[in-house]
């Protein structure tokens, strides 16, 4: 299945869960455990909404091309004028 089909399937099942929680709430009443179940179901709904909002961006994201780094040593000339971090320039005194 595609990502969109999976999200739609989860949304349908979550809607079923919310209906079942509502019916259960009628039977059990307002208890601590029932409030936890309602809160958890609400968190699932919010999390799925966030995931659905992020899914199009993730689906459209392009893959990053791997860059191979050769094992050969770097040219020492690349570092000729560089300062050592925290030590300062080799021609000056370190603080």
PDB file of C-alpha atoms in Angstrom:
ATOM      1  CA  UNK A   1       0.000   0.000   0.000  1.00  0.00           C
ATOM      2  CA  UNK A   2       1.043   3.580  -0.543  1.00  0.00           C
ATOM      3  CA  UNK A   3       1.662   6.023   2.275  1.00  0.00           C
ATOM      4  CA  UNK A   4      -1.615   7.821   1.609  1.00  0.00           C
ATOM      5  CA  UNK A   5      -3.575   4.549   1.667  1.00  0.00           C
ATOM      6  CA  UNK A   6      -1.957   3.583   4.967  1.00  0.00           C
ATOM      7  CA  UNK A   7      -2.778   6.957   6.500  1.00  0.00           C
ATOM      8  CA  UNK A   8      -6.384   6.700   5.311  1.00  0.00           C
ATOM      9  CA  UNK A   9      -6.660   3.198   6.765  1.00  0.00           C
ATOM     10  CA  UNK A  10      -5.305   4.367  10.127  1.00  0.00           C
ATOM     11  CA  UNK A  11      -7.696   7.335  10.080  1.00  0.00           C
ATOM     12  CA  UNK A  12     -10.683   5.017   9.530  1.00  0.00           C
ATOM     13  CA  UNK A  13      -9.607   2.759  12.373  1.00  0.00           C
ATOM     14  CA  UNK A  14      -9.020   5.738  14.638  1.00  0.00           C
ATOM     15  CA  UNK A  15     -12.523   7.019  13.827  1.00  0.00           C
ATOM     16  CA  UNK A  16     -13.876   3.574  14.791  1.00  0.00           C
ATOM     17  CA  UNK A  17     -11.876   3.715  18.020  1.00  0.00           C
ATOM     18  CA  UNK A  18     -13.282   7.145  18.866  1.00  0.00           C
ATOM     19  CA  UNK A  19     -16.845   5.881  18.313  1.00  0.00           C
ATOM     20  CA  UNK A  20     -16.161   2.864  20.542  1.00  0.00           C
ATOM     21  CA  UNK A  21     -14.652   5.064  23.234  1.00  0.00           C
ATOM     22  CA  UNK A  22     -17.779   7.242  23.106  1.00  0.00           C
ATOM     23  CA  UNK A  23     -20.043   4.208  23.561  1.00  0.00           C
ATOM     24  CA  UNK A  24     -17.837   2.888  26.347  1.00  0.00           C
ATOM     25  CA  UNK A  25     -17.989   6.274  28.028  1.00  0.00           C
ATOM     26  CA  UNK A  26     -21.793   5.996  28.145  1.00  0.00           C
ATOM     27  CA  UNK A  27     -21.542   2.656  29.968  1.00  0.00           C
ATOM     28  CA  UNK A  28     -18.635   3.372  32.313  1.00  0.00           C
ATOM     29  CA  UNK A  29     -19.245   7.014  33.103  1.00  0.00           C
ATOM     30  CA  UNK A  30     -16.762   9.638  34.158  1.00  0.00           C
ATOM     31  CA  UNK A  31     -14.040   7.743  35.987  1.00  0.00           C
ATOM     32  CA  UNK A  32     -10.294   8.248  36.158  1.00  0.00           C
ATOM     33  CA  UNK A  33      -9.658   5.285  33.875  1.00  0.00           C
ATOM     34  CA  UNK A  34     -12.217   6.509  31.329  1.00  0.00           C
ATOM     35  CA  UNK A  35     -10.658   9.981  31.318  1.00  0.00           C
ATOM     36  CA  UNK A  36      -7.286   8.361  30.594  1.00  0.00           C
ATOM     37  CA  UNK A  37      -8.743   6.356  27.701  1.00  0.00           C
ATOM     38  CA  UNK A  38     -10.377   9.505  26.254  1.00  0.00           C
ATOM     39  CA  UNK A  39      -7.127  11.458  26.647  1.00  0.00           C
ATOM     40  CA  UNK A  40      -5.067   8.698  25.019  1.00  0.00           C
ATOM     41  CA  UNK A  41      -7.500   8.454  22.113  1.00  0.00           C
ATOM     42  CA  UNK A  42      -7.341  12.234  21.720  1.00  0.00           C
ATOM     43  CA  UNK A  43      -3.546  12.119  21.689  1.00  0.00           C
ATOM     44  CA  UNK A  44      -3.662   9.478  18.968  1.00  0.00           C
ATOM     45  CA  UNK A  45      -5.934  11.705  16.893  1.00  0.00           C
ATOM     46  CA  UNK A  46      -3.589  14.686  17.326  1.00  0.00           C
ATOM     47  CA  UNK A  47      -0.512  12.600  16.515  1.00  0.00           C
ATOM     48  CA  UNK A  48      -2.107  11.219  13.367  1.00  0.00           C
ATOM     49  CA  UNK A  49      -3.053  14.741  12.258  1.00  0.00           C
ATOM     50  CA  UNK A  50       0.562  15.850  12.712  1.00  0.00           C
ATOM     51  CA  UNK A  51       1.767  12.826  10.777  1.00  0.00           C
ATOM     52  CA  UNK A  52      -0.678  13.498   7.945  1.00  0.00           C
ATOM     53  CA  UNK A  53       0.523  17.107   7.746  1.00  0.00           C
ATOM     54  CA  UNK A  54       4.159  15.981   7.601  1.00  0.00           C
ATOM     55  CA  UNK A  55       3.582  13.070   5.194  1.00  0.00           C
ATOM     56  CA  UNK A  56       3.345  15.083   1.941  1.00  0.00           C
ATOM     57  CA  UNK A  57       6.639  16.785   2.746  1.00  0.00           C
ATOM     58  CA  UNK A  58       8.286  13.444   3.502  1.00  0.00           C
ATOM     59  CA  UNK A  59       6.860  11.831   0.368  1.00  0.00           C
ATOM     60  CA  UNK A  60       8.134  14.671  -1.834  1.00  0.00           C
ATOM     61  CA  UNK A  61      11.576  14.708  -0.286  1.00  0.00           C
ATOM     62  CA  UNK A  62      14.339  13.745  -2.672  1.00  0.00           C
ATOM     63  CA  UNK A  63      17.031  11.300  -1.752  1.00  0.00           C
ATOM     64  CA  UNK A  64      20.476  12.683  -0.984  1.00  0.00           C
ATOM     65  CA  UNK A  65      23.311  11.531  -3.191  1.00  0.00           C
ATOM     66  CA  UNK A  66      26.199   9.861  -1.371  1.00  0.00           C
ATOM     67  CA  UNK A  67      29.601  11.481  -1.793  1.00  0.00           C
ATOM     68  CA  UNK A  68      32.623   9.224  -1.636  1.00  0.00           C
ATOM     69  CA  UNK A  69      35.625  10.544   0.235  1.00  0.00           C
ATOM     70  CA  UNK A  70      38.912   9.141  -1.004  1.00  0.00           C
ATOM     71  CA  UNK A  71      41.362   7.517   1.385  1.00  0.00           C
ATOM     72  CA  UNK A  72      44.266   9.509  -0.079  1.00  0.00           C
ATOM     73  CA  UNK A  73      45.677  12.168   2.271  1.00  0.00           C
ATOM     74  CA  UNK A  74      44.569  15.772   1.796  1.00  0.00           C
ATOM     75  CA  UNK A  75      46.874  18.304   0.188  1.00  0.00           C
ATOM     76  CA  UNK A  76      48.717  20.050   3.059  1.00  0.00           C
ATOM     77  CA  UNK A  77      48.375  23.317   1.150  1.00  0.00           C
ATOM     78  CA  UNK A  78      44.659  23.348   2.001  1.00  0.00           C
ATOM     79  CA  UNK A  79      45.531  23.982   5.642  1.00  0.00           C
ATOM     80  CA  UNK A  80      48.417  26.432   5.140  1.00  0.00           C
ATOM     81  CA  UNK A  81      46.746  29.575   6.559  1.00  0.00           C
ATOM     82  CA  UNK A  82      44.259  27.848   8.853  1.00  0.00           C
ATOM     83  CA  UNK A  83      44.261  28.478  12.578  1.00  0.00           C
ATOM     84  CA  UNK A  84      44.042  25.647  15.055  1.00  0.00           C
ATOM     85  CA  UNK A  85      40.766  25.964  16.896  1.00  0.00           C
ATOM     86  CA  UNK A  86      41.363  27.224  20.403  1.00  0.00           C
ATOM     87  CA  UNK A  87      45.108  27.627  19.914  1.00  0.00           C
ATOM     88  CA  UNK A  88      45.213  30.634  17.618  1.00  0.00           C
ATOM     89  CA  UNK A  89      47.569  31.197  14.759  1.00  0.00           C
ATOM     90  CA  UNK A  90      50.917  29.378  14.876  1.00  0.00           C
ATOM     91  CA  UNK A  91      52.676  32.758  14.416  1.00  0.00           C
ATOM     92  CA  UNK A  92      51.027  34.387  17.443  1.00  0.00           C
ATOM     93  CA  UNK A  93      51.085  33.528  21.114  1.00  0.00           C
ATOM     94  CA  UNK A  94      48.116  31.664  22.483  1.00  0.00           C
ATOM     95  CA  UNK A  95      46.146  33.577  25.097  1.00  0.00           C
TER      96      UNK A  95
END
